């Protein structure tokens, strides 16, 4: 039931108040690069989701350890803890072959907010870190896209997918399958478009993942 609770909390945090006074239409910003037209995640909502993710993973780990203590020997429990500590916090987003075709930064006179990994349609896509799914659907330009809020407050966006195999509220761990690469949205060929955001601001995914020990070269 935890995923549904998180999903309900996320929707409540991002939904406008019914009693709020009507707001005058605001002009569309001319942000360059891939344009997002999905739900806007406010800072309070982002922090609420992050806190919920941290609480849920902490509770899950406590439950796991408690279960181990009652069902396993001391030696086996020690082995489980070592195994948990050795599990990677970050992994690459593709389990099959790919080729880095476009990096982060200015491109064709616009800002490219992520990196492009060329791969055939249907390639397995994995979550780069543990967290909760905050969006799974279609956005203009991105086509089919999944957004995952991580335990540390960062988020990852996986775009142009051919198939989405998760839903809002799902808890995922690093390396867990979430979808299939594709060619949907504003795409010139089959590839995975990956973005990493810190506090809502896009950063270079390749450089950031390299800092976490994951080399996408």
PDB file of C-alpha atoms in Angstrom:
ATOM      1  CA  UNK A   1       0.000   0.000   0.000  1.00  0.00           C
ATOM      2  CA  UNK A   2       3.025   2.274   0.356  1.00  0.00           C
ATOM      3  CA  UNK A   3       3.186   3.243  -3.359  1.00  0.00           C
ATOM      4  CA  UNK A   4      -0.451   4.342  -3.378  1.00  0.00           C
ATOM      5  CA  UNK A   5       0.118   6.438  -0.258  1.00  0.00           C
ATOM      6  CA  UNK A   6       3.116   8.128  -1.867  1.00  0.00           C
ATOM      7  CA  UNK A   7       1.185   8.711  -5.072  1.00  0.00           C
ATOM      8  CA  UNK A   8      -1.707  10.250  -3.168  1.00  0.00           C
ATOM      9  CA  UNK A   9       0.693  12.488  -1.256  1.00  0.00           C
ATOM     10  CA  UNK A  10       2.431  13.561  -4.446  1.00  0.00           C
ATOM     11  CA  UNK A  11      -0.848  14.378  -6.200  1.00  0.00           C
ATOM     12  CA  UNK A  12      -2.091  16.300  -3.176  1.00  0.00           C
ATOM     13  CA  UNK A  13       1.147  18.267  -2.962  1.00  0.00           C
ATOM     14  CA  UNK A  14       1.056  19.256  -6.622  1.00  0.00           C
ATOM     15  CA  UNK A  15      -2.700  19.815  -7.102  1.00  0.00           C
ATOM     16  CA  UNK A  16      -3.957  23.452  -7.001  1.00  0.00           C
ATOM     17  CA  UNK A  17      -6.199  24.467  -4.109  1.00  0.00           C
ATOM     18  CA  UNK A  18      -9.896  24.575  -4.962  1.00  0.00           C
ATOM     19  CA  UNK A  19     -10.274  27.782  -2.959  1.00  0.00           C
ATOM     20  CA  UNK A  20      -7.354  29.585  -4.590  1.00  0.00           C
ATOM     21  CA  UNK A  21      -8.236  32.822  -6.376  1.00  0.00           C
ATOM     22  CA  UNK A  22      -8.045  32.679 -10.196  1.00  0.00           C
ATOM     23  CA  UNK A  23      -4.669  33.700 -11.530  1.00  0.00           C
ATOM     24  CA  UNK A  24      -4.118  35.832 -14.600  1.00  0.00           C
ATOM     25  CA  UNK A  25      -2.580  33.846 -17.485  1.00  0.00           C
ATOM     26  CA  UNK A  26       1.201  33.992 -17.460  1.00  0.00           C
ATOM     27  CA  UNK A  27       3.174  34.216 -20.702  1.00  0.00           C
ATOM     28  CA  UNK A  28       4.945  31.064 -21.783  1.00  0.00           C
ATOM     29  CA  UNK A  29       8.667  31.224 -21.065  1.00  0.00           C
ATOM     30  CA  UNK A  30      10.937  30.806 -24.047  1.00  0.00           C
ATOM     31  CA  UNK A  31      13.162  28.205 -22.409  1.00  0.00           C
ATOM     32  CA  UNK A  32      15.426  26.709 -25.003  1.00  0.00           C
ATOM     33  CA  UNK A  33      15.934  23.001 -25.424  1.00  0.00           C
ATOM     34  CA  UNK A  34      13.445  20.203 -24.815  1.00  0.00           C
ATOM     35  CA  UNK A  35      10.161  21.743 -23.687  1.00  0.00           C
ATOM     36  CA  UNK A  36       8.206  20.108 -20.862  1.00  0.00           C
ATOM     37  CA  UNK A  37       4.460  20.430 -20.711  1.00  0.00           C
ATOM     38  CA  UNK A  38       3.756  17.938 -17.935  1.00  0.00           C
ATOM     39  CA  UNK A  39       2.691  18.808 -14.368  1.00  0.00           C
ATOM     40  CA  UNK A  40       4.922  21.365 -12.664  1.00  0.00           C
ATOM     41  CA  UNK A  41       6.461  20.022  -9.467  1.00  0.00           C
ATOM     42  CA  UNK A  42       6.724  22.796  -6.884  1.00  0.00           C
ATOM     43  CA  UNK A  43       9.596  22.946  -4.400  1.00  0.00           C
ATOM     44  CA  UNK A  44       7.350  22.044  -1.412  1.00  0.00           C
ATOM     45  CA  UNK A  45       6.046  19.051  -3.374  1.00  0.00           C
ATOM     46  CA  UNK A  46       9.575  18.012  -4.375  1.00  0.00           C
ATOM     47  CA  UNK A  47      10.780  18.102  -0.770  1.00  0.00           C
ATOM     48  CA  UNK A  48       7.658  16.286   0.426  1.00  0.00           C
ATOM     49  CA  UNK A  49       8.251  13.463  -2.051  1.00  0.00           C
ATOM     50  CA  UNK A  50      11.938  13.273  -1.129  1.00  0.00           C
ATOM     51  CA  UNK A  51      11.077  13.040   2.574  1.00  0.00           C
ATOM     52  CA  UNK A  52       8.483  10.337   1.882  1.00  0.00           C
ATOM     53  CA  UNK A  53      10.959   8.324  -0.179  1.00  0.00           C
ATOM     54  CA  UNK A  54      13.584   8.499   2.562  1.00  0.00           C
ATOM     55  CA  UNK A  55      11.070   7.461   5.233  1.00  0.00           C
ATOM     56  CA  UNK A  56       9.752   4.545   3.184  1.00  0.00           C
ATOM     57  CA  UNK A  57      13.191   3.157   2.316  1.00  0.00           C
ATOM     58  CA  UNK A  58      14.307   3.527   5.948  1.00  0.00           C
ATOM     59  CA  UNK A  59      11.194   1.690   7.150  1.00  0.00           C
ATOM     60  CA  UNK A  60      11.703  -1.021   4.530  1.00  0.00           C
ATOM     61  CA  UNK A  61      15.308  -1.554   5.629  1.00  0.00           C
ATOM     62  CA  UNK A  62      14.321  -1.733   9.308  1.00  0.00           C
ATOM     63  CA  UNK A  63      11.639  -4.281   8.458  1.00  0.00           C
ATOM     64  CA  UNK A  64      14.115  -6.316   6.417  1.00  0.00           C
ATOM     65  CA  UNK A  65      16.657  -6.376   9.229  1.00  0.00           C
ATOM     66  CA  UNK A  66      14.003  -7.270  11.802  1.00  0.00           C
ATOM     67  CA  UNK A  67      12.826 -10.148   9.624  1.00  0.00           C
ATOM     68  CA  UNK A  68      16.393 -11.371   9.184  1.00  0.00           C
ATOM     69  CA  UNK A  69      16.985 -11.348  12.930  1.00  0.00           C
ATOM     70  CA  UNK A  70      14.038 -13.640  13.540  1.00  0.00           C
ATOM     71  CA  UNK A  71      14.534 -16.010  10.629  1.00  0.00           C
ATOM     72  CA  UNK A  72      18.287 -16.214  10.020  1.00  0.00           C
ATOM     73  CA  UNK A  73      21.354 -17.068  12.019  1.00  0.00           C
ATOM     74  CA  UNK A  74      23.741 -14.365  13.169  1.00  0.00           C
ATOM     75  CA  UNK A  75      26.193 -15.349  10.453  1.00  0.00           C
ATOM     76  CA  UNK A  76      23.554 -15.147   7.746  1.00  0.00           C
ATOM     77  CA  UNK A  77      22.387 -11.764   9.027  1.00  0.00           C
ATOM     78  CA  UNK A  78      25.939 -10.463   8.823  1.00  0.00           C
ATOM     79  CA  UNK A  79      26.183 -11.695   5.244  1.00  0.00           C
ATOM     80  CA  UNK A  80      22.917  -9.940   4.370  1.00  0.00           C
ATOM     81  CA  UNK A  81      24.138  -6.642   5.808  1.00  0.00           C
ATOM     82  CA  UNK A  82      27.431  -6.870   3.907  1.00  0.00           C
ATOM     83  CA  UNK A  83      25.515  -7.623   0.722  1.00  0.00           C
ATOM     84  CA  UNK A  84      23.209  -4.627   1.273  1.00  0.00           C
ATOM     85  CA  UNK A  85      26.161  -2.322   1.896  1.00  0.00           C
ATOM     86  CA  UNK A  86      27.847  -3.558  -1.285  1.00  0.00           C
ATOM     87  CA  UNK A  87      24.819  -2.898  -3.488  1.00  0.00           C
ATOM     88  CA  UNK A  88      25.508   0.009  -5.873  1.00  0.00           C
ATOM     89  CA  UNK A  89      23.656   3.262  -5.226  1.00  0.00           C
ATOM     90  CA  UNK A  90      23.962   4.300  -8.891  1.00  0.00           C
ATOM     91  CA  UNK A  91      24.044   2.322 -12.138  1.00  0.00           C
ATOM     92  CA  UNK A  92      23.844   3.031 -15.863  1.00  0.00           C
ATOM     93  CA  UNK A  93      20.392   3.419 -17.463  1.00  0.00           C
ATOM     94  CA  UNK A  94      20.888   0.836 -20.224  1.00  0.00           C
ATOM     95  CA  UNK A  95      21.537  -2.861 -19.756  1.00  0.00           C
ATOM     96  CA  UNK A  96      22.245  -3.408 -23.458  1.00  0.00           C
ATOM     97  CA  UNK A  97      24.451  -1.749 -26.048  1.00  0.00           C
ATOM     98  CA  UNK A  98      24.243   1.983 -26.720  1.00  0.00           C
ATOM     99  CA  UNK A  99      26.276   4.840 -28.170  1.00  0.00           C
ATOM    100  CA  UNK A 100      26.523   8.363 -26.743  1.00  0.00           C
ATOM    101  CA  UNK A 101      25.482  10.592 -29.652  1.00  0.00           C
ATOM    102  CA  UNK A 102      24.727  13.951 -28.043  1.00  0.00           C
ATOM    103  CA  UNK A 103      25.961  15.516 -24.832  1.00  0.00           C
ATOM    104  CA  UNK A 104      24.646  18.077 -22.377  1.00  0.00           C
ATOM    105  CA  UNK A 105      24.854  21.749 -23.343  1.00  0.00           C
ATOM    106  CA  UNK A 106      24.156  24.106 -26.261  1.00  0.00           C
ATOM    107  CA  UNK A 107      23.091  22.273 -29.406  1.00  0.00           C
ATOM    108  CA  UNK A 108      21.756  23.695 -32.664  1.00  0.00           C
ATOM    109  CA  UNK A 109      21.335  27.096 -31.032  1.00  0.00           C
ATOM    110  CA  UNK A 110      19.381  25.688 -28.091  1.00  0.00           C
ATOM    111  CA  UNK A 111      20.122  24.135 -24.702  1.00  0.00           C
ATOM    112  CA  UNK A 112      20.121  20.340 -24.628  1.00  0.00           C
ATOM    113  CA  UNK A 113      19.196  19.474 -21.040  1.00  0.00           C
ATOM    114  CA  UNK A 114      20.374  15.871 -21.112  1.00  0.00           C
ATOM    115  CA  UNK A 115      22.334  13.294 -23.065  1.00  0.00           C
ATOM    116  CA  UNK A 116      21.247  10.996 -25.900  1.00  0.00           C
ATOM    117  CA  UNK A 117      22.145   7.312 -25.915  1.00  0.00           C
ATOM    118  CA  UNK A 118      21.474   5.765 -29.333  1.00  0.00           C
ATOM    119  CA  UNK A 119      20.073   2.258 -29.036  1.00  0.00           C
ATOM    120  CA  UNK A 120      17.537   0.155 -30.966  1.00  0.00           C
ATOM    121  CA  UNK A 121      13.846   0.441 -30.121  1.00  0.00           C
ATOM    122  CA  UNK A 122      12.967  -1.922 -27.294  1.00  0.00           C
ATOM    123  CA  UNK A 123      16.220  -1.745 -25.344  1.00  0.00           C
ATOM    124  CA  UNK A 124      15.818  -2.325 -21.604  1.00  0.00           C
ATOM    125  CA  UNK A 125      15.936   0.880 -19.530  1.00  0.00           C
ATOM    126  CA  UNK A 126      16.787   0.766 -15.810  1.00  0.00           C
ATOM    127  CA  UNK A 127      16.492   3.280 -12.991  1.00  0.00           C
ATOM    128  CA  UNK A 128      19.893   4.832 -12.293  1.00  0.00           C
ATOM    129  CA  UNK A 129      19.159   5.070  -8.547  1.00  0.00           C
ATOM    130  CA  UNK A 130      16.549   4.188  -5.944  1.00  0.00           C
ATOM    131  CA  UNK A 131      13.476   6.370  -5.569  1.00  0.00           C
ATOM    132  CA  UNK A 132       9.801   6.817  -6.355  1.00  0.00           C
ATOM    133  CA  UNK A 133       8.145   7.280  -9.760  1.00  0.00           C
ATOM    134  CA  UNK A 134       6.610  10.772  -9.883  1.00  0.00           C
ATOM    135  CA  UNK A 135       5.568  10.824 -13.560  1.00  0.00           C
ATOM    136  CA  UNK A 136       4.938   8.099 -16.121  1.00  0.00           C
ATOM    137  CA  UNK A 137       3.187   9.173 -19.294  1.00  0.00           C
ATOM    138  CA  UNK A 138       3.507  11.455 -22.298  1.00  0.00           C
ATOM    139  CA  UNK A 139       4.883  14.997 -22.521  1.00  0.00           C
ATOM    140  CA  UNK A 140       5.180  17.170 -25.604  1.00  0.00           C
ATOM    141  CA  UNK A 141       8.635  16.871 -27.130  1.00  0.00           C
ATOM    142  CA  UNK A 142       9.654  14.052 -24.809  1.00  0.00           C
ATOM    143  CA  UNK A 143       7.111  11.494 -25.983  1.00  0.00           C
ATOM    144  CA  UNK A 144       6.770   8.692 -23.451  1.00  0.00           C
ATOM    145  CA  UNK A 145       8.709   9.702 -20.353  1.00  0.00           C
ATOM    146  CA  UNK A 146       9.357   8.458 -16.816  1.00  0.00           C
ATOM    147  CA  UNK A 147      10.494  10.727 -13.984  1.00  0.00           C
ATOM    148  CA  UNK A 148      11.911   9.293 -10.765  1.00  0.00           C
ATOM    149  CA  UNK A 149      12.663  11.244  -7.581  1.00  0.00           C
ATOM    150  CA  UNK A 150      15.678   9.759  -5.803  1.00  0.00           C
ATOM    151  CA  UNK A 151      16.370   9.379  -2.111  1.00  0.00           C
ATOM    152  CA  UNK A 152      19.096  12.070  -2.210  1.00  0.00           C
ATOM    153  CA  UNK A 153      16.799  14.703  -3.754  1.00  0.00           C
ATOM    154  CA  UNK A 154      17.986  14.389  -7.352  1.00  0.00           C
ATOM    155  CA  UNK A 155      15.676  13.159 -10.098  1.00  0.00           C
ATOM    156  CA  UNK A 156      16.155  11.332 -13.391  1.00  0.00           C
ATOM    157  CA  UNK A 157      14.050  11.699 -16.543  1.00  0.00           C
ATOM    158  CA  UNK A 158      13.945   8.980 -19.231  1.00  0.00           C
ATOM    159  CA  UNK A 159      12.410  10.152 -22.523  1.00  0.00           C
ATOM    160  CA  UNK A 160      11.356   8.941 -26.009  1.00  0.00           C
ATOM    161  CA  UNK A 161      10.444   5.524 -24.597  1.00  0.00           C
ATOM    162  CA  UNK A 162       8.565   2.940 -26.642  1.00  0.00           C
ATOM    163  CA  UNK A 163       7.113   1.320 -23.523  1.00  0.00           C
ATOM    164  CA  UNK A 164       6.550   2.362 -19.914  1.00  0.00           C
ATOM    165  CA  UNK A 165       6.711  -0.521 -17.429  1.00  0.00           C
ATOM    166  CA  UNK A 166       6.099   1.370 -14.192  1.00  0.00           C
ATOM    167  CA  UNK A 167       3.556   3.801 -12.768  1.00  0.00           C
ATOM    168  CA  UNK A 168       3.353   6.836 -10.490  1.00  0.00           C
ATOM    169  CA  UNK A 169       3.951   5.879  -6.872  1.00  0.00           C
ATOM    170  CA  UNK A 170       6.068   2.795  -7.594  1.00  0.00           C
ATOM    171  CA  UNK A 171       9.192   2.407  -5.482  1.00  0.00           C
ATOM    172  CA  UNK A 172      12.213   1.354  -7.532  1.00  0.00           C
ATOM    173  CA  UNK A 173      15.797   0.452  -6.724  1.00  0.00           C
ATOM    174  CA  UNK A 174      18.957   1.131  -8.690  1.00  0.00           C
ATOM    175  CA  UNK A 175      19.086  -1.140 -11.727  1.00  0.00           C
ATOM    176  CA  UNK A 176      15.383  -2.012 -11.701  1.00  0.00           C
ATOM    177  CA  UNK A 177      13.703  -2.290 -15.116  1.00  0.00           C
ATOM    178  CA  UNK A 178      11.315   0.615 -15.799  1.00  0.00           C
ATOM    179  CA  UNK A 179      10.716   0.696 -19.562  1.00  0.00           C
ATOM    180  CA  UNK A 180      11.953   0.282 -23.124  1.00  0.00           C
ATOM    181  CA  UNK A 181      13.895   2.691 -25.324  1.00  0.00           C
ATOM    182  CA  UNK A 182      12.115   4.097 -28.349  1.00  0.00           C
ATOM    183  CA  UNK A 183      11.611   6.919 -30.817  1.00  0.00           C
ATOM    184  CA  UNK A 184       8.547   8.787 -29.503  1.00  0.00           C
ATOM    185  CA  UNK A 185       8.139  12.549 -29.269  1.00  0.00           C
ATOM    186  CA  UNK A 186      10.528  14.982 -30.968  1.00  0.00           C
ATOM    187  CA  UNK A 187      13.122  12.373 -31.845  1.00  0.00           C
ATOM    188  CA  UNK A 188      15.269  11.944 -34.945  1.00  0.00           C
ATOM    189  CA  UNK A 189      16.053   8.280 -34.311  1.00  0.00           C
ATOM    190  CA  UNK A 190      15.800   5.513 -31.697  1.00  0.00           C
ATOM    191  CA  UNK A 191      17.534   6.578 -28.494  1.00  0.00           C
ATOM    192  CA  UNK A 192      17.179   7.199 -24.778  1.00  0.00           C
ATOM    193  CA  UNK A 193      17.221  10.833 -23.679  1.00  0.00           C
ATOM    194  CA  UNK A 194      18.406  10.987 -20.059  1.00  0.00           C
ATOM    195  CA  UNK A 195      18.268  14.006 -17.774  1.00  0.00           C
ATOM    196  CA  UNK A 196      19.475  14.410 -14.189  1.00  0.00           C
ATOM    197  CA  UNK A 197      18.036  17.281 -12.146  1.00  0.00           C
ATOM    198  CA  UNK A 198      19.317  18.674  -8.845  1.00  0.00           C
ATOM    199  CA  UNK A 199      16.627  20.685  -7.042  1.00  0.00           C
ATOM    200  CA  UNK A 200      14.798  20.956 -10.361  1.00  0.00           C
ATOM    201  CA  UNK A 201      17.788  22.225 -12.346  1.00  0.00           C
ATOM    202  CA  UNK A 202      19.201  20.039 -15.165  1.00  0.00           C
ATOM    203  CA  UNK A 203      22.873  19.082 -14.822  1.00  0.00           C
ATOM    204  CA  UNK A 204      25.179  17.084 -17.083  1.00  0.00           C
ATOM    205  CA  UNK A 205      24.077  13.441 -16.575  1.00  0.00           C
ATOM    206  CA  UNK A 206      27.346  12.003 -17.833  1.00  0.00           C
ATOM    207  CA  UNK A 207      29.470  14.107 -15.480  1.00  0.00           C
ATOM    208  CA  UNK A 208      27.141  13.559 -12.536  1.00  0.00           C
ATOM    209  CA  UNK A 209      26.993   9.799 -12.980  1.00  0.00           C
ATOM    210  CA  UNK A 210      30.776   9.692 -13.375  1.00  0.00           C
ATOM    211  CA  UNK A 211      31.030  11.324  -9.936  1.00  0.00           C
ATOM    212  CA  UNK A 212      28.913   8.436  -8.642  1.00  0.00           C
ATOM    213  CA  UNK A 213      31.244   5.875 -10.218  1.00  0.00           C
ATOM    214  CA  UNK A 214      29.191   5.217 -13.380  1.00  0.00           C
ATOM    215  CA  UNK A 215      30.989   5.816 -16.698  1.00  0.00           C
ATOM    216  CA  UNK A 216      28.680   6.155 -19.717  1.00  0.00           C
ATOM    217  CA  UNK A 217      31.535   6.602 -22.210  1.00  0.00           C
TER     218      UNK A 217
END
